Coordinates of C-alpha atoms and ligand atoms in Angstrom, one line a residue:
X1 CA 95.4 -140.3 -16.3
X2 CA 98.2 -141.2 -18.4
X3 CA 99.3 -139.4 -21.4
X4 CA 98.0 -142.5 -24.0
X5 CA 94.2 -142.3 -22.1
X6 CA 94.5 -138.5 -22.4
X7 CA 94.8 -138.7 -25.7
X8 CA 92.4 -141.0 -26.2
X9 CA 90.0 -139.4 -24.2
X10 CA 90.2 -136.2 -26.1
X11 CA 90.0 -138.6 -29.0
X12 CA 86.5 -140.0 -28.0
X13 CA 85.0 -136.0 -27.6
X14 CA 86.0 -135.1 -31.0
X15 CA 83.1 -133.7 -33.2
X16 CA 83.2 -133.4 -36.8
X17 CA 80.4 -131.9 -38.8
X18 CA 79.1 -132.8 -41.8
X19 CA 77.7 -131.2 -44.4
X20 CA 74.5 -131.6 -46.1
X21 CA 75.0 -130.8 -49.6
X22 CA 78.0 -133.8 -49.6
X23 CA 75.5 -136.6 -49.2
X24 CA 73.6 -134.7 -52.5
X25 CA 74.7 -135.0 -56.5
X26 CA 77.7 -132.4 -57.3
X27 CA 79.6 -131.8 -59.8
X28 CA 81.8 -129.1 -61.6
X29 CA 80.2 -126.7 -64.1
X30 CA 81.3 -129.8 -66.9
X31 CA 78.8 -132.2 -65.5
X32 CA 77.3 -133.4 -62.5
X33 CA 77.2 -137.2 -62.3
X34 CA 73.7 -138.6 -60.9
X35 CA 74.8 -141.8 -58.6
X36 CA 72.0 -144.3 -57.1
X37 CA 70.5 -143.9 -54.3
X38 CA 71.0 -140.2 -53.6
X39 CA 68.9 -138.4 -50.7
X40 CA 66.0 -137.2 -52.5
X41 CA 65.0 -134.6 -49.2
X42 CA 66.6 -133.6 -46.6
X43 CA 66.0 -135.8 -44.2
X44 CA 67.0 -138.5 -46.5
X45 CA 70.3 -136.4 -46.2
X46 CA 69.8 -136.9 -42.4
X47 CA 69.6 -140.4 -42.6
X48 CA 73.1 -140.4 -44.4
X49 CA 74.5 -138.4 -42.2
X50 CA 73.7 -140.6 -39.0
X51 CA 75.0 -143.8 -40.8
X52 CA 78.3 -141.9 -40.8
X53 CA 77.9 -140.7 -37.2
X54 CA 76.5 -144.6 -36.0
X55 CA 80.0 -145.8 -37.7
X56 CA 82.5 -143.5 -36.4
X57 CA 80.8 -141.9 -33.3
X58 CA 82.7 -138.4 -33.8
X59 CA 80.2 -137.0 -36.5
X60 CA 77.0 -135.9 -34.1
X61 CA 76.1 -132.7 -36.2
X62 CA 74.8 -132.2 -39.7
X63 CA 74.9 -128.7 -41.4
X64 CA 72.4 -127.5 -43.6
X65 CA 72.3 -125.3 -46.4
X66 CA 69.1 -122.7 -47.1
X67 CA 67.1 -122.8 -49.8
X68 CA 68.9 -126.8 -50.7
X69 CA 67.4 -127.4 -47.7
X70 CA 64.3 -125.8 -47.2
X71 CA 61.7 -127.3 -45.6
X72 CA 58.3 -126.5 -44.3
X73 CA 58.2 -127.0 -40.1
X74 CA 62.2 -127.1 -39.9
X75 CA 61.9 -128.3 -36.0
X76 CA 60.3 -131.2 -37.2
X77 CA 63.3 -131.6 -39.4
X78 CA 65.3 -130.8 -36.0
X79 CA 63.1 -133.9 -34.3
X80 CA 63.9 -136.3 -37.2
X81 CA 67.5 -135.9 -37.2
X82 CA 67.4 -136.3 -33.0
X83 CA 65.1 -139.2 -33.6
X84 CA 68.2 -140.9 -36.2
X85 CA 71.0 -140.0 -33.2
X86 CA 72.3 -136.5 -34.8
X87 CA 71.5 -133.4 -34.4
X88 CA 71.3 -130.0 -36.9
X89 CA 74.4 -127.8 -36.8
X90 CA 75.4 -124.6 -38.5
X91 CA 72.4 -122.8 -41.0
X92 CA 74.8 -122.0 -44.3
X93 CA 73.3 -119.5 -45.8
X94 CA 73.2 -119.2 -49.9
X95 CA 73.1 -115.4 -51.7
X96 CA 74.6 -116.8 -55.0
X97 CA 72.4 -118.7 -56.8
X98 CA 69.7 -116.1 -57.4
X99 CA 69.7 -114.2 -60.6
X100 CA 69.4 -110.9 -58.7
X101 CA 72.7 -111.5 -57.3
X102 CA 74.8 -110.9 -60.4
X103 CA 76.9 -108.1 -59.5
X104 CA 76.8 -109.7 -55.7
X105 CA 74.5 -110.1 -53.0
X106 CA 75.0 -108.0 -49.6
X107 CA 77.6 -105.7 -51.5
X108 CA 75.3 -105.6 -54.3
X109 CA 75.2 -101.4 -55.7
X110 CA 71.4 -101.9 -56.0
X111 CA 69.8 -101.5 -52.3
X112 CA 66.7 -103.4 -53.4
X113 CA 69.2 -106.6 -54.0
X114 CA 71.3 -105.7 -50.6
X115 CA 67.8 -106.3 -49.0
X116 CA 66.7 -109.5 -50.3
X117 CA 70.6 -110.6 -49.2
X118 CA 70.1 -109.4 -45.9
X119 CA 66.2 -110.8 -45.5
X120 CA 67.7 -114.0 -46.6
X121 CA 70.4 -114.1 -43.8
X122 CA 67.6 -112.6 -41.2
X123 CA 65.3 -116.0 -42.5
X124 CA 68.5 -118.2 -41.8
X125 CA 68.5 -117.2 -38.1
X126 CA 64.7 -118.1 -37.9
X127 CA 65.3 -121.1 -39.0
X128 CA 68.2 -121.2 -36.4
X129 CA 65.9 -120.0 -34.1
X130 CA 63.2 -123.6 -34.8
X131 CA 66.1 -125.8 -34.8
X132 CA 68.3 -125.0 -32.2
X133 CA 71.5 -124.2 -34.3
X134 CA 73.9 -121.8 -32.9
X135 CA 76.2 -121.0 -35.8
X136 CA 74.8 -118.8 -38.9
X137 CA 78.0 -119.7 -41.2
X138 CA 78.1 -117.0 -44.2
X139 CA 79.6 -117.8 -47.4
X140 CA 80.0 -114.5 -50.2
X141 CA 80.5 -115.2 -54.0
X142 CA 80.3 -111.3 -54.2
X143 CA 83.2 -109.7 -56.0
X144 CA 83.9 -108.1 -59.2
X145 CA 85.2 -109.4 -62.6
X146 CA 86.6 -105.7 -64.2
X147 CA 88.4 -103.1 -62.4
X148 CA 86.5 -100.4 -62.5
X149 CA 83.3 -102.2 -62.4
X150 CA 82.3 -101.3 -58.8
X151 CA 83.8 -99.4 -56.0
X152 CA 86.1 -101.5 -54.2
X153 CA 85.4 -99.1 -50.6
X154 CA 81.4 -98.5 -51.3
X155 CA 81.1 -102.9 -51.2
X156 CA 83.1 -103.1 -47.7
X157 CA 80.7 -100.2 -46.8
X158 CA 77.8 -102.5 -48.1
X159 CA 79.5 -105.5 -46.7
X160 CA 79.5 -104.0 -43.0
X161 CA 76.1 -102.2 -42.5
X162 CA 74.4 -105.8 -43.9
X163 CA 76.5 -107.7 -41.5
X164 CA 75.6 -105.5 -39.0
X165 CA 71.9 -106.2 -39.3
X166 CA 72.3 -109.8 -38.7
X167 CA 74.3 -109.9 -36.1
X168 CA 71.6 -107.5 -34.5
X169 CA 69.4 -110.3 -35.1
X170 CA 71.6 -113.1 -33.4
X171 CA 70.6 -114.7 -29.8
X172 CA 72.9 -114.4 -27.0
X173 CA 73.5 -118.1 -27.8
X174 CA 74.1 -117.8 -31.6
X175 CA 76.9 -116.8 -33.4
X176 CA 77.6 -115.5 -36.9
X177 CA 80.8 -117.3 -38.3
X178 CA 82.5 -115.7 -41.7
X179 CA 84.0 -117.4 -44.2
X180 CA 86.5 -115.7 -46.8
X181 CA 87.7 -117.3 -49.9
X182 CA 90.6 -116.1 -52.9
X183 CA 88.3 -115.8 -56.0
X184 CA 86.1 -117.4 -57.4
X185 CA 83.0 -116.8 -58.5
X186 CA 84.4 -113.4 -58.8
X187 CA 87.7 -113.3 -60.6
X188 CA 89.1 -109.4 -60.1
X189 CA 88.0 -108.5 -56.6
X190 CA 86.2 -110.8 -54.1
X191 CA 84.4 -108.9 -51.3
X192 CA 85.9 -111.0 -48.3
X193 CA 89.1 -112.9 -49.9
X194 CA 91.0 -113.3 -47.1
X195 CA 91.1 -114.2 -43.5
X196 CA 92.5 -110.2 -42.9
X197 CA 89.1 -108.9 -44.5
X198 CA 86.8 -111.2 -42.5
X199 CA 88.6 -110.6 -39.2
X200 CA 88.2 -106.8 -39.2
X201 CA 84.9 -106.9 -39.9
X202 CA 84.3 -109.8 -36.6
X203 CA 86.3 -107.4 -35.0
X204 CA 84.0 -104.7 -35.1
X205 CA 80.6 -106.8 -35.1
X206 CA 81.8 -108.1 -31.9
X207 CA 82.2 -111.2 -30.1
X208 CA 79.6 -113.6 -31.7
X209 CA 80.9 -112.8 -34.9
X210 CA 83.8 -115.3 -35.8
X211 CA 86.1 -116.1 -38.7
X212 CA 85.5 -119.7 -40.4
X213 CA 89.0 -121.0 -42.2
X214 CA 88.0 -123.1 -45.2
X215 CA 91.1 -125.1 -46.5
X216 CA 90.3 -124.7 -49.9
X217 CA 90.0 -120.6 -49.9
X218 CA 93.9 -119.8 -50.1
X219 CA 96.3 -119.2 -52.6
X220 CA 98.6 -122.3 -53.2
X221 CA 101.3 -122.1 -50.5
X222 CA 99.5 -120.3 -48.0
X223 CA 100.4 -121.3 -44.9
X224 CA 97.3 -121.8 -43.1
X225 CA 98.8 -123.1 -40.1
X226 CA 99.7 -119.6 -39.0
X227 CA 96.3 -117.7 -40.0
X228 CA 95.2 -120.7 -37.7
X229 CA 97.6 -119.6 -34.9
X230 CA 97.1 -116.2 -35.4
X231 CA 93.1 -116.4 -35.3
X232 CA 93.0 -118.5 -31.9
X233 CA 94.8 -116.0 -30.5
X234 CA 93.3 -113.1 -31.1
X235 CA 90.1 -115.5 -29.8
X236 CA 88.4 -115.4 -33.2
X237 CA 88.8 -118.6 -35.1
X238 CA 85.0 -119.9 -35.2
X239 CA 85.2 -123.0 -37.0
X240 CA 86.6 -124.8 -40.4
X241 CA 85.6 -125.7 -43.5
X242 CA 87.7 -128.7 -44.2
X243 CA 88.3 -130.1 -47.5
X244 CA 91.4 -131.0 -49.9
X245 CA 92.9 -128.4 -52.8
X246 CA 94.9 -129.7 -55.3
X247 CA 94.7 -126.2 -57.6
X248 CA 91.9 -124.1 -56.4
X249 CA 88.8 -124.8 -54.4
X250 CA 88.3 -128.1 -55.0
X251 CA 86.7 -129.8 -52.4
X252 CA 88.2 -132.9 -52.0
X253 CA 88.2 -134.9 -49.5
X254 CA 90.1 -133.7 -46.7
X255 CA 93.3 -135.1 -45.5
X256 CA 93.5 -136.2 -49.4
X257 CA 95.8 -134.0 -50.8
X258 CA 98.2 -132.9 -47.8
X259 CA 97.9 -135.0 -45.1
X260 CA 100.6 -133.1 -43.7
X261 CA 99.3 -129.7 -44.0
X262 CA 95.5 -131.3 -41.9
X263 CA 98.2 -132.5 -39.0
X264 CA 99.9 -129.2 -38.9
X265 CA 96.5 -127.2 -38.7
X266 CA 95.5 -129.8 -36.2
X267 CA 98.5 -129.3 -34.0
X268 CA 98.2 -125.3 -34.1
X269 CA 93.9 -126.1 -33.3
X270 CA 95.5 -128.0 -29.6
X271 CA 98.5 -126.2 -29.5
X272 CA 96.3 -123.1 -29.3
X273 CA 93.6 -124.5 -26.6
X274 CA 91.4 -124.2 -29.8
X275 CA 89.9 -128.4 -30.0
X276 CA 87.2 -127.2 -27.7
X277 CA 83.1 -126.7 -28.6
X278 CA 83.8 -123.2 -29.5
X279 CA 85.8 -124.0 -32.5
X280 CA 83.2 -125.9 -34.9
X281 CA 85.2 -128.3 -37.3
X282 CA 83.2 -129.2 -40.2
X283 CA 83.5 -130.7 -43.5
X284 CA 82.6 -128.6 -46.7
X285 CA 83.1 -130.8 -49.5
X286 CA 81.6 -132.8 -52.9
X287 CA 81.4 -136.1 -53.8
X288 CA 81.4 -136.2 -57.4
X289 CA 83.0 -139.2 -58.8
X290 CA 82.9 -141.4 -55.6
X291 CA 80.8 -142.7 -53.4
X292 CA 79.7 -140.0 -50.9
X293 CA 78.8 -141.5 -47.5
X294 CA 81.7 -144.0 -48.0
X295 CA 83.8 -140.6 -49.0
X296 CA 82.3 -138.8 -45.4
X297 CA 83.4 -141.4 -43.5
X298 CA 86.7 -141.8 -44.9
X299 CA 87.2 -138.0 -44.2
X300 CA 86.1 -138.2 -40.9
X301 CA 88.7 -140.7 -40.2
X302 CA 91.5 -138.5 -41.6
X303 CA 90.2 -135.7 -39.4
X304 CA 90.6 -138.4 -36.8
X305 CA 93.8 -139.3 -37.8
X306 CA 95.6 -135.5 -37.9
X307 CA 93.9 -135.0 -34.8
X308 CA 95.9 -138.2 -32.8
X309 CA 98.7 -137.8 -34.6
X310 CA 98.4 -134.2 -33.1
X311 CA 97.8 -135.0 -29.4
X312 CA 100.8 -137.1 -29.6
X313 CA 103.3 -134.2 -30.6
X314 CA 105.9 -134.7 -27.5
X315 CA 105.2 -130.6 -26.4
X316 CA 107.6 -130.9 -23.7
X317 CA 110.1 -132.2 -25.5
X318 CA 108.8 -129.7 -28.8
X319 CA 109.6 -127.1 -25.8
X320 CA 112.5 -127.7 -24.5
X321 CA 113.7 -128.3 -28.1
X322 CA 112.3 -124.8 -29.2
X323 CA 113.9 -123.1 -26.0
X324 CA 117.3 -124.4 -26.9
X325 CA 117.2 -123.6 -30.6
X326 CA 117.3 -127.2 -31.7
X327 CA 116.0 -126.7 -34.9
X328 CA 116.8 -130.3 -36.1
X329 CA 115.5 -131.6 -32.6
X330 CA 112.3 -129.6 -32.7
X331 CA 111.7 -130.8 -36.2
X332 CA 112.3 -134.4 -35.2
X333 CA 109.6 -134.0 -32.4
X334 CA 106.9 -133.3 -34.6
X335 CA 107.6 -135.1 -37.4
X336 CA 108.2 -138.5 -34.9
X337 CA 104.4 -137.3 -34.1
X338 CA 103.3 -137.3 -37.6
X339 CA 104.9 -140.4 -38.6
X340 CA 103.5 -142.3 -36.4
X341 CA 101.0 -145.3 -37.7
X342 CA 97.5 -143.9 -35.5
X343 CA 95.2 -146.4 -37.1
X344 CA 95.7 -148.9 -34.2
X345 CA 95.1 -146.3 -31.6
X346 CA 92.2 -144.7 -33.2
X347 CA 91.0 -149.0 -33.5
X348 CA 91.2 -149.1 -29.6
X349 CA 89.1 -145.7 -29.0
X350 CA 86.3 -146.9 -31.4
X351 CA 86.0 -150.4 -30.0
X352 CA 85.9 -148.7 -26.1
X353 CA 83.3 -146.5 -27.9
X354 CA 81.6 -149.4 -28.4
X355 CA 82.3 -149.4 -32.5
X356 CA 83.4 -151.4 -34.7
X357 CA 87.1 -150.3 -34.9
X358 CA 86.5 -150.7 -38.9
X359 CA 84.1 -147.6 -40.0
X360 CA 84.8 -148.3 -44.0
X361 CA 84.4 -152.0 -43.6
X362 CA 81.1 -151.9 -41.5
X363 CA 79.3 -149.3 -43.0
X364 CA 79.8 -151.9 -46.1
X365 CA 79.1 -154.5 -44.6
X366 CA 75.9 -152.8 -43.6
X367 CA 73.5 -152.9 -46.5
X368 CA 72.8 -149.6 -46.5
X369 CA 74.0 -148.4 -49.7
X370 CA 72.0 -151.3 -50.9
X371 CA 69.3 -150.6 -49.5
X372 CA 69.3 -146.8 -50.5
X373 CA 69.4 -147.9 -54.1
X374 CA 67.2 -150.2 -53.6
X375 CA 64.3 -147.5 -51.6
X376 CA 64.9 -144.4 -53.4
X377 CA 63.8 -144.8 -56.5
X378 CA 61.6 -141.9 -58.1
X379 CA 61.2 -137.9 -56.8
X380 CA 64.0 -136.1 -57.6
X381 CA 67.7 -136.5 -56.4
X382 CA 69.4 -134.1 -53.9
X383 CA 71.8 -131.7 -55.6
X384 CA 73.0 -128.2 -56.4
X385 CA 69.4 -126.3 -56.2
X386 CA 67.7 -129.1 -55.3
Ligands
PSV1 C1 81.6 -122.1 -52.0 O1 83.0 -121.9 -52.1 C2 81.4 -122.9 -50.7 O2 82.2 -124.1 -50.8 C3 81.6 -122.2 -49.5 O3 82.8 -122.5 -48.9 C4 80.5 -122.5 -48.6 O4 80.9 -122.8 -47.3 C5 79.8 -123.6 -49.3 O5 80.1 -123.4 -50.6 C6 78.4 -123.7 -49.1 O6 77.7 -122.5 -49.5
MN2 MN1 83.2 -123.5 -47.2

């Protein structure tokens, strides 16, 4: 194979995730902005999500979030999705949206909150269990807002022994992947706030527990590159949440903001054998001033676009460039990767996918944001809660 079909061959196994609660209304805590033809369930959320796949063919997953997503016979949900061409991905699990979980959920002091957490994560992997999904992807907002308010030790106790449950409950195939973010909902401590904190604790849970690097959970300048780096190889990077920060977590498209910084990541992801099924790439983001599916697609395609422009980094000439101490030389080889134009390239790989090499301009073309506005008229629009 040459190098060109390599890369275009990796290109053409790519898999990005999407999220369900994207295709839904979202906001900030200002407003949330109701657009036409929302999903109203979720498997209007499905059939959103396989317009994106059917356009750009690298988008075969769809994760869910539980209780936004609840349903009543979730493998029929499982059937419906398979039944559009996609298939249900990681069970996102939600212990912040409950009033009981005002001074936190699994690192809550009061044990009869700590259960309801932990029966909430144990219901997750049922549902995991009905529709085949292998990743349980856990998301915090516990933390305090006062020092002194709870004690910082006694939560990372909590923290552990709840984990510990779950991953108890995990199949052989099913693993339990841990996100960490800065601050926010909690502004003095968070309970996992950084990819240090989450690691420790998938150290000691053991293999099917795995770390999950949202973009958007650092402090500015972090460089995320290297917790990347660092995570593959100590074989515990499960996944990504991707998006695009400007200030905090924003949730932005991805590839939006820093371009640069999505390549960089991407290169580390190859450079570190990690663009495999084992590390889940998803999107965690909100739509809330422009079109969503339009807005998935267009993120999907600058997934896309970091990942080719990865492949192409020169590594034996990034090597030999490295070995000598060529910093200018080593420099020039991966920025000559990142500068160069991928969009024709990544035109060639859809159309021997049998695509139209134009996601944006077919999906439009398509009618179906007409006829979503058109159909789904009355119920009750997908969004926060909903
Ligand atoms: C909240 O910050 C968050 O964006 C987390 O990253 C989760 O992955 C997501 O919401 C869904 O719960
Ligand atoms: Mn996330």
């Amino acid at each position: 194979m040459t190098e060109l079909a390599a890369v275009k061959a990796a290109l053409k196994t790519q898999a990005v995730e999407t999220p369900s609660w994207a295709y839904g209304n979202s906001g900030t805590r200002f407003k949330v902005f109701a657009q036409q033809g929302v999903p109203r369930t979720p498997r209007e959320k499905l059939d959103d999500a396989a317009r994106v796949h059917a356009f750009t063919g690298v988008a075969p997953t769809v994760a869910l979030h539980i209780p936004w997503d609840e349903v009543e016979d979730y493998a029929a949900l499982a059937r419906h999705a398979e039944d559009r061409g996609v298939r249900l991905g990681a069970i996102n699990s939600n212990t912040f949206q409950d009033d009981a979980y005002r001074l936190g959920s699994i690192c809550a002091p009061d044990p009869a909150v700590r259960r309801k957490a932990v029966d909430h994560l144990l219901e997750c992997v049922d549902i995991m269990d009905a529709t085949g999904s292998k990743d349980l992807k856990l998301w915090f907002a516990d933390g305090t807002n006062y020092p002194g308010q709870d004690d910082i030790r006694a939560r990372q106790d909590r923290l552990a022994e709840g984990l510990a449950e779950v991953y108890e409950r995990l199949g052989d195939d099913q693993r339990m992947l841990l996100e960490y973010k800065l601050f926010e909902p909690a502004f003095y401590t968070t309970d996992v706030p950084d990819w240090g904190t989450a690691y420790a604790h998938c150290l000691k849970l053991g293999e099917r527990a795995q770390v999950v690097v949202d973009t958007g959970h650092h402090a500015p300048g972090t460089n995320i590159e290297f917790i990347v780096a660092t995570l593959l190889r100590e074989g515990k990077l499960g996944g990504f949440d991707f998006n695009s920060r400007f200030y905090a977590d924003d949730d932005l498209m991805v590839g939006a903001a820093d371009p640069f910084q999505l390549f960089r990541i991407m290169y580390e992801v190859i450079r570190g054998g990690g663009f495999t099924p084992g590390v889940a790439f998803m999107l965690d983001q909100c739509h809330n001033v422009e079109a969503k599916i339009p807005a998935i697609i267009r993120s999907v395609m600058n997934v896309q676009e970091a990942t080719a422009k990865a492949l192409l980094v020169d590594r034996a000439a990034l090597d030999d460039a490295q070995r000598a101490g060529d910093v200018l030389e080593a420099n020039a080889v991966l920025m000559d990767a990142y500068n160069t134009d991928v969009r024709p390239l990544l035109r060639e790989v859809r159309e021997e996918m049998g695509l139209d090499p134009e996601p944006m301009a077919a999906y439009r073309r398509s009618g179906w944001a007409e006829k979503i506005v058109a159909e789904r008229v009355g119920g009750e629009q997908a969004g926060w809660g909903a």
